[in-house]
Amino acid sequence: MTAPLLRLDGFATAPQGRTLSLDVLPGEHYALMGTDVEGALKFLRAMAGVERPARGAVTGVEGRWPRVPVPSRRVTAQALATRKGLPEGTERAAVVLSALGLWDERRRPVAQLSPSKQAAAELVGALVDRDPLVFIAGQLDRFDPWTRRETLDLVLQGGASIVQTNLSPVAERTENVIVLKGEEPVFAGHVQELRRRHGNVEVTVETDDPSTVRAVVEPFAVNVTVVAGGVRLQAARGQEMAARLLTHGYGVVKAVIVREPTLDEALRHIVAVSI
């Protein structure tokens, strides 16, 4: 049995409300998303062992908190990538610096770089060393789309990661998500499970007989809106409803278009229903 890199047991940073119990295994990557950025960062810091949680326990391999470890005005991105005596041309260092958008400025002091480049420098050490568990505290949200994609490629090739982000495309790529309302965890699991449980499927039916379509879909307790050329429906069991329409609507249903809920829609729904 594979040992978890991180184990949360009854974990919470708020004194009241829900807690989270979760094992993060090698190869698993989670996006940490929430309604309050400061609350999410506090949650992440406690997960990383930088702060103590209000309740529960954290065990497992310690990941590295993203930071520039040498508080010097002269430290450069190149020095961060080769600080363990590795030669300047080490392939891994070059790959990481390039992905982070730091290669052309690798010899400039980090303190003189732009804020987004300084954020990139905070990730150099963990990515060069291939840390088994990487914590990312919002840095990806400050990158341009090209740097974000290449950096995330490196992160996802590693052992495991917890990525605090406000960007749903990042969560789609990590495939797993932890959702917070304030500091309270309201969901932890696969992105597809979140979308399945917390979002209605939209089905557009092309038909000349809306009343017959209503009768077919009545058991699914959907919201029905008559639109030009047909009917638009919303239901949790959208795929099943679409199959029923195609099976029982012969001669009435001309076409069925199914649209799954987006991650953003599911996030809005779970936050709205969580009390």
mmCIF file of C-alpha atoms in Angstrom, residues 12-275:
data_model
loop_
_atom_site.group_PDB
_atom_site.id
_atom_site.type_symbol
_atom_site.label_atom_id
_atom_site.label_comp_id
_atom_site.label_asym_id
_atom_site.label_seq_id
_atom_site.Cartn_x
_atom_site.Cartn_y
_atom_site.Cartn_z
ATOM 1 C CA ALA A 12 -9.371 22.789 10.112
ATOM 2 C CA THR A 13 -8.000 26.303 10.490
ATOM 3 C CA ALA A 14 -11.280 27.675 11.847
ATOM 4 C CA PRO A 15 -12.391 26.875 15.412
ATOM 5 C CA GLN A 16 -15.853 25.796 14.211
ATOM 6 C CA GLY A 17 -17.421 24.250 11.140
ATOM 7 C CA ARG A 18 -16.465 21.374 8.879
ATOM 8 C CA THR A 19 -13.117 19.596 9.041
ATOM 9 C CA LEU A 20 -11.145 17.816 6.333
ATOM 10 C CA SER A 21 -9.655 14.327 6.401
ATOM 11 C CA LEU A 22 -7.631 13.565 3.293
ATOM 12 C CA ASP A 23 -4.656 11.509 2.100
ATOM 13 C CA VAL A 24 -2.538 13.010 -0.685
ATOM 14 C CA LEU A 25 -0.756 10.182 -2.494
ATOM 15 C CA PRO A 26 2.223 10.322 -4.870
ATOM 16 C CA GLY A 27 1.049 11.465 -8.276
ATOM 17 C CA GLU A 28 -1.982 13.329 -6.917
ATOM 18 C CA HIS A 29 -2.364 17.046 -7.472
ATOM 19 C CA TYR A 30 -4.958 19.301 -5.837
ATOM 20 C CA ALA A 31 -6.089 22.840 -6.542
ATOM 21 C CA LEU A 32 -7.057 24.722 -3.377
ATOM 22 C CA MET A 33 -9.820 27.206 -4.200
ATOM 23 C CA GLY A 34 -11.925 29.379 -1.940
ATOM 24 C CA THR A 35 -14.092 32.435 -1.520
ATOM 25 C CA ASP A 36 -11.436 34.157 0.601
ATOM 26 C CA VAL A 37 -7.860 34.268 -0.660
ATOM 27 C CA GLU A 38 -6.392 34.994 2.760
ATOM 28 C CA GLY A 39 -8.404 32.135 4.260
ATOM 29 C CA ALA A 40 -7.140 29.782 1.544
ATOM 30 C CA LEU A 41 -3.531 30.831 2.125
ATOM 31 C CA LYS A 42 -3.935 30.290 5.864
ATOM 32 C CA PHE A 43 -5.346 26.817 5.131
ATOM 33 C CA LEU A 44 -2.410 26.056 2.807
ATOM 34 C CA ARG A 45 0.173 27.268 5.308
ATOM 35 C CA ALA A 46 -1.286 24.984 7.957
ATOM 36 C CA MET A 47 -1.276 22.063 5.510
ATOM 37 C CA ALA A 48 2.404 22.747 4.840
ATOM 38 C CA GLY A 49 3.232 22.876 8.541
ATOM 39 C CA VAL A 50 4.148 26.565 8.446
ATOM 40 C CA GLU A 51 1.322 27.299 10.893
ATOM 41 C CA ARG A 52 -0.579 25.136 13.359
ATOM 42 C CA PRO A 53 -4.165 24.169 12.473
ATOM 43 C CA ALA A 54 -6.951 25.120 14.856
ATOM 44 C CA ARG A 55 -8.121 21.496 14.932
ATOM 45 C CA GLY A 56 -6.885 18.125 13.792
ATOM 46 C CA ALA A 57 -3.466 16.905 12.713
ATOM 47 C CA VAL A 58 -1.145 16.990 9.710
ATOM 48 C CA THR A 59 1.303 14.146 9.112
ATOM 49 C CA GLY A 60 3.471 12.947 6.244
ATOM 50 C CA VAL A 61 6.400 14.184 4.223
ATOM 51 C CA GLU A 62 7.022 17.886 4.643
ATOM 52 C CA GLY A 63 6.754 19.838 1.441
ATOM 53 C CA ARG A 64 8.689 23.018 0.829
ATOM 54 C CA TRP A 65 6.968 26.331 1.402
ATOM 55 C CA PRO A 66 7.631 28.550 -1.663
ATOM 56 C CA ARG A 67 10.087 31.322 -0.860
ATOM 57 C CA VAL A 68 13.480 32.741 -1.740
ATOM 58 C CA PRO A 69 15.570 31.087 0.999
ATOM 59 C CA VAL A 70 18.451 33.589 1.058
ATOM 60 C CA PRO A 71 17.342 37.067 2.196
ATOM 61 C CA SER A 72 20.043 38.844 0.215
ATOM 62 C CA ARG A 73 19.793 41.605 -2.358
ATOM 63 C CA ARG A 74 22.392 39.775 -4.426
ATOM 64 C CA VAL A 75 20.724 36.367 -4.713
ATOM 65 C CA THR A 76 19.821 35.513 -8.318
ATOM 66 C CA ALA A 77 17.531 32.943 -9.910
ATOM 67 C CA GLN A 78 20.664 31.184 -11.215
ATOM 68 C CA ALA A 79 22.033 30.955 -7.672
ATOM 69 C CA LEU A 80 18.737 29.507 -6.429
ATOM 70 C CA ALA A 81 18.834 26.856 -9.162
ATOM 71 C CA THR A 82 22.460 25.824 -8.512
ATOM 72 C CA ARG A 83 22.902 26.526 -4.814
ATOM 73 C CA LYS A 84 23.760 22.886 -4.026
ATOM 74 C CA GLY A 85 26.974 23.054 -6.013
ATOM 75 C CA LEU A 86 25.485 21.887 -9.276
ATOM 76 C CA PRO A 87 27.186 23.274 -12.394
ATOM 77 C CA GLU A 88 25.605 26.304 -14.029
ATOM 78 C CA GLY A 89 24.673 24.362 -17.134
ATOM 79 C CA THR A 90 22.756 21.624 -15.313
ATOM 80 C CA GLU A 91 19.931 20.538 -17.590
ATOM 81 C CA ARG A 92 17.274 20.483 -14.870
ATOM 82 C CA ALA A 93 18.146 23.997 -13.726
ATOM 83 C CA ALA A 94 17.922 25.266 -17.299
ATOM 84 C CA VAL A 95 14.551 23.578 -17.836
ATOM 85 C CA VAL A 96 13.093 25.039 -14.641
ATOM 86 C CA LEU A 97 14.417 28.558 -15.211
ATOM 87 C CA SER A 98 13.095 28.533 -18.768
ATOM 88 C CA ALA A 99 9.666 27.263 -17.743
ATOM 89 C CA LEU A 100 9.429 29.939 -15.052
ATOM 90 C CA GLY A 101 10.351 32.667 -17.530
ATOM 91 C CA LEU A 102 13.577 33.444 -15.655
ATOM 92 C CA TRP A 103 16.247 32.270 -18.078
ATOM 93 C CA ASP A 104 16.962 35.645 -19.683
ATOM 94 C CA GLU A 105 17.142 37.314 -16.256
ATOM 95 C CA ARG A 106 18.749 34.469 -14.346
ATOM 96 C CA ARG A 107 21.794 36.545 -13.328
ATOM 97 C CA ARG A 108 19.842 39.595 -12.117
ATOM 98 C CA PRO A 109 19.223 39.906 -8.377
ATOM 99 C CA VAL A 110 15.751 38.593 -7.567
ATOM 100 C CA ALA A 111 15.036 41.801 -5.648
ATOM 101 C CA GLN A 112 15.325 43.740 -8.927
ATOM 102 C CA LEU A 113 12.869 41.565 -10.857
ATOM 103 C CA SER A 114 9.203 42.341 -11.483
ATOM 104 C CA PRO A 115 6.669 41.044 -8.918
ATOM 105 C CA SER A 116 5.647 38.147 -11.183
ATOM 106 C CA LYS A 117 9.293 37.158 -11.728
ATOM 107 C CA GLN A 118 9.907 37.308 -7.985
ATOM 108 C CA ALA A 119 6.934 34.972 -7.530
ATOM 109 C CA ALA A 120 8.502 32.641 -10.094
ATOM 110 C CA ALA A 121 11.798 32.688 -8.176
ATOM 111 C CA GLU A 122 9.983 31.386 -5.095
ATOM 112 C CA LEU A 123 9.329 28.108 -6.932
ATOM 113 C CA VAL A 124 12.832 27.518 -8.301
ATOM 114 C CA GLY A 125 14.215 25.441 -5.428
ATOM 115 C CA ALA A 126 11.308 23.000 -5.128
ATOM 116 C CA LEU A 127 11.115 22.403 -8.891
ATOM 117 C CA VAL A 128 14.861 21.988 -9.418
ATOM 118 C CA ASP A 129 15.114 19.558 -6.495
ATOM 119 C CA ARG A 130 11.975 17.666 -7.581
ATOM 120 C CA ASP A 131 10.462 17.913 -4.108
ATOM 121 C CA PRO A 132 8.019 15.012 -3.574
ATOM 122 C CA LEU A 133 5.332 17.448 -2.406
ATOM 123 C CA VAL A 134 5.166 21.008 -3.732
ATOM 124 C CA PHE A 135 3.049 23.806 -2.250
ATOM 125 C CA ILE A 136 2.190 26.723 -4.529
ATOM 126 C CA ALA A 137 0.744 29.733 -2.755
ATOM 127 C CA GLY A 138 -0.986 31.615 -5.571
ATOM 128 C CA GLN A 139 2.134 32.159 -7.686
ATOM 129 C CA LEU A 140 0.588 30.645 -10.823
ATOM 130 C CA ASP A 141 -2.190 33.246 -10.764
ATOM 131 C CA ARG A 142 0.438 35.977 -11.176
ATOM 132 C CA PHE A 143 2.069 34.441 -14.253
ATOM 133 C CA ASP A 144 1.319 35.096 -17.904
ATOM 134 C CA PRO A 145 -0.576 32.237 -19.645
ATOM 135 C CA TRP A 146 2.559 30.797 -21.296
ATOM 136 C CA THR A 147 4.649 30.723 -18.124
ATOM 137 C CA ARG A 148 1.682 29.354 -16.158
ATOM 138 C CA ARG A 149 1.230 26.471 -18.599
ATOM 139 C CA GLU A 150 4.917 25.503 -18.701
ATOM 140 C CA THR A 151 5.330 25.778 -14.934
ATOM 141 C CA LEU A 152 2.231 23.700 -14.316
ATOM 142 C CA ASP A 153 3.567 21.082 -16.736
ATOM 143 C CA LEU A 154 6.634 20.714 -14.489
ATOM 144 C CA VAL A 155 4.558 20.624 -11.319
ATOM 145 C CA LEU A 156 2.277 17.900 -12.663
ATOM 146 C CA GLN A 157 5.280 15.788 -13.661
ATOM 147 C CA GLY A 158 6.383 15.734 -10.023
ATOM 148 C CA GLY A 159 5.337 13.639 -7.047
ATOM 149 C CA ALA A 160 2.351 15.621 -5.730
ATOM 150 C CA SER A 161 1.255 19.201 -5.253
ATOM 151 C CA ILE A 162 -1.230 21.483 -3.530
ATOM 152 C CA VAL A 163 -1.817 24.577 -5.673
ATOM 153 C CA GLN A 164 -3.694 27.537 -4.225
ATOM 154 C CA THR A 165 -5.403 29.268 -7.156
ATOM 155 C CA ASN A 166 -8.420 31.276 -8.248
ATOM 156 C CA LEU A 167 -8.220 29.984 -11.820
ATOM 157 C CA SER A 168 -10.538 27.148 -12.819
ATOM 158 C CA PRO A 169 -8.305 26.114 -15.796
ATOM 159 C CA VAL A 170 -5.549 25.337 -13.271
ATOM 160 C CA ALA A 171 -7.961 23.197 -11.245
ATOM 161 C CA GLU A 172 -9.075 21.388 -14.403
ATOM 162 C CA ARG A 173 -5.465 20.348 -14.986
ATOM 163 C CA THR A 174 -4.738 19.232 -11.421
ATOM 164 C CA GLU A 175 -7.927 17.108 -11.707
ATOM 165 C CA ASN A 176 -8.577 17.275 -7.951
ATOM 166 C CA VAL A 177 -9.852 20.226 -5.966
ATOM 167 C CA ILE A 178 -10.326 21.334 -2.369
ATOM 168 C CA VAL A 179 -13.028 24.011 -2.085
ATOM 169 C CA LEU A 180 -13.232 26.375 0.878
ATOM 170 C CA LYS A 181 -16.006 28.716 1.918
ATOM 171 C CA GLY A 182 -14.034 31.204 3.946
ATOM 172 C CA GLU A 183 -11.749 28.822 5.832
ATOM 173 C CA GLU A 184 -14.264 25.973 5.927
ATOM 174 C CA PRO A 185 -13.727 22.991 3.599
ATOM 175 C CA VAL A 186 -16.922 22.165 1.683
ATOM 176 C CA PHE A 187 -15.547 19.719 -0.908
ATOM 177 C CA ALA A 188 -12.439 17.643 -1.600
ATOM 178 C CA GLY A 189 -12.219 15.263 -4.517
ATOM 179 C CA HIS A 190 -12.088 14.909 -8.273
ATOM 180 C CA VAL A 191 -13.128 17.874 -10.406
ATOM 181 C CA GLN A 192 -15.543 15.693 -12.386
ATOM 182 C CA GLU A 193 -17.225 14.579 -9.165
ATOM 183 C CA LEU A 194 -17.687 18.204 -8.150
ATOM 184 C CA ARG A 195 -19.233 19.002 -11.511
ATOM 185 C CA ARG A 196 -21.488 15.945 -11.349
ATOM 186 C CA ARG A 197 -22.772 16.669 -7.834
ATOM 187 C CA HIS A 198 -22.959 20.447 -7.947
ATOM 188 C CA GLY A 199 -24.185 21.590 -11.294
ATOM 189 C CA ASN A 200 -27.142 21.015 -13.582
ATOM 190 C CA VAL A 201 -26.727 19.656 -17.088
ATOM 191 C CA GLU A 202 -28.325 21.866 -19.729
ATOM 192 C CA VAL A 203 -30.164 20.071 -22.528
ATOM 193 C CA THR A 204 -31.497 21.865 -25.591
ATOM 194 C CA VAL A 205 -34.139 19.917 -27.513
ATOM 195 C CA GLU A 206 -35.135 20.820 -31.041
ATOM 196 C CA THR A 207 -38.842 19.983 -31.376
ATOM 197 C CA ASP A 208 -42.141 21.276 -32.719
ATOM 198 C CA ASP A 209 -44.037 19.728 -29.794
ATOM 199 C CA PRO A 210 -42.820 21.141 -26.442
ATOM 200 C CA SER A 211 -45.749 19.660 -24.532
ATOM 201 C CA THR A 212 -44.754 16.101 -25.447
ATOM 202 C CA VAL A 213 -41.144 16.807 -24.424
ATOM 203 C CA ARG A 214 -42.371 18.087 -21.059
ATOM 204 C CA ALA A 215 -44.234 14.836 -20.488
ATOM 205 C CA VAL A 216 -41.166 12.751 -21.317
ATOM 206 C CA VAL A 217 -38.855 14.626 -18.928
ATOM 207 C CA GLU A 218 -41.329 15.178 -16.080
ATOM 208 C CA PRO A 219 -39.820 12.391 -13.878
ATOM 209 C CA PHE A 220 -36.502 14.252 -13.825
ATOM 210 C CA ALA A 221 -37.870 17.365 -12.077
ATOM 211 C CA VAL A 222 -36.234 19.769 -14.530
ATOM 212 C CA ASN A 223 -36.574 23.456 -15.174
ATOM 213 C CA VAL A 224 -38.150 23.822 -18.594
ATOM 214 C CA THR A 225 -37.932 26.909 -20.805
ATOM 215 C CA VAL A 226 -39.523 27.110 -24.246
ATOM 216 C CA VAL A 227 -37.094 28.686 -26.726
ATOM 217 C CA ALA A 228 -37.201 29.332 -30.447
ATOM 218 C CA GLY A 229 -37.360 25.981 -32.215
ATOM 219 C CA GLY A 230 -37.590 23.845 -29.114
ATOM 220 C CA VAL A 231 -37.119 23.518 -25.356
ATOM 221 C CA ARG A 232 -34.219 24.150 -22.949
ATOM 222 C CA LEU A 233 -34.040 21.937 -19.854
ATOM 223 C CA GLN A 234 -31.895 21.777 -16.738
ATOM 224 C CA ALA A 235 -31.481 18.678 -14.591
ATOM 225 C CA ALA A 236 -28.916 16.934 -12.418
ATOM 226 C CA ARG A 237 -29.416 13.687 -14.386
ATOM 227 C CA GLY A 238 -28.952 15.299 -17.771
ATOM 228 C CA GLN A 239 -27.339 12.397 -19.580
ATOM 229 C CA GLU A 240 -30.088 10.007 -18.478
ATOM 230 C CA MET A 241 -32.708 12.513 -19.529
ATOM 231 C CA ALA A 242 -31.122 12.927 -22.956
ATOM 232 C CA ALA A 243 -31.147 9.150 -23.468
ATOM 233 C CA ARG A 244 -34.817 9.010 -22.501
ATOM 234 C CA LEU A 245 -35.664 11.814 -24.917
ATOM 235 C CA LEU A 246 -33.963 10.043 -27.798
ATOM 236 C CA THR A 247 -35.626 6.727 -26.891
ATOM 237 C CA HIS A 248 -39.148 7.940 -26.205
ATOM 238 C CA GLY A 249 -39.289 11.081 -28.300
ATOM 239 C CA TYR A 250 -39.050 9.430 -31.700
ATOM 240 C CA GLY A 251 -40.904 11.510 -34.241
ATOM 241 C CA VAL A 252 -41.105 14.476 -31.867
ATOM 242 C CA VAL A 253 -37.470 15.161 -30.939
ATOM 243 C CA LYS A 254 -35.368 16.313 -33.878
ATOM 244 C CA ALA A 255 -32.090 16.890 -32.039
ATOM 245 C CA VAL A 256 -30.674 16.934 -28.500
ATOM 246 C CA ILE A 257 -27.672 19.026 -27.427
ATOM 247 C CA VAL A 258 -26.190 18.298 -23.991
ATOM 248 C CA ARG A 259 -23.974 20.818 -22.170
ATOM 249 C CA GLU A 260 -22.257 19.667 -18.974
ATOM 250 C CA PRO A 261 -21.888 22.180 -16.120
ATOM 251 C CA THR A 262 -18.593 24.054 -16.089
ATOM 252 C CA LEU A 263 -16.286 23.998 -13.090
ATOM 253 C CA ASP A 264 -17.089 27.662 -12.427
ATOM 254 C CA GLU A 265 -20.811 26.849 -12.314
ATOM 255 C CA ALA A 266 -20.209 23.953 -9.929
ATOM 256 C CA LEU A 267 -18.055 26.155 -7.682
ATOM 257 C CA ARG A 268 -20.725 28.833 -7.519
ATOM 258 C CA HIS A 269 -23.357 26.226 -6.714
ATOM 259 C CA ILE A 270 -21.461 24.469 -3.909
ATOM 260 C CA VAL A 271 -20.622 27.779 -2.221
ATOM 261 C CA ALA A 272 -24.239 28.910 -2.503
ATOM 262 C CA VAL A 273 -25.693 25.732 -0.975
ATOM 263 C CA SER A 274 -23.069 25.291 1.769
ATOM 264 C CA ILE A 275 -24.222 26.685 5.115
#
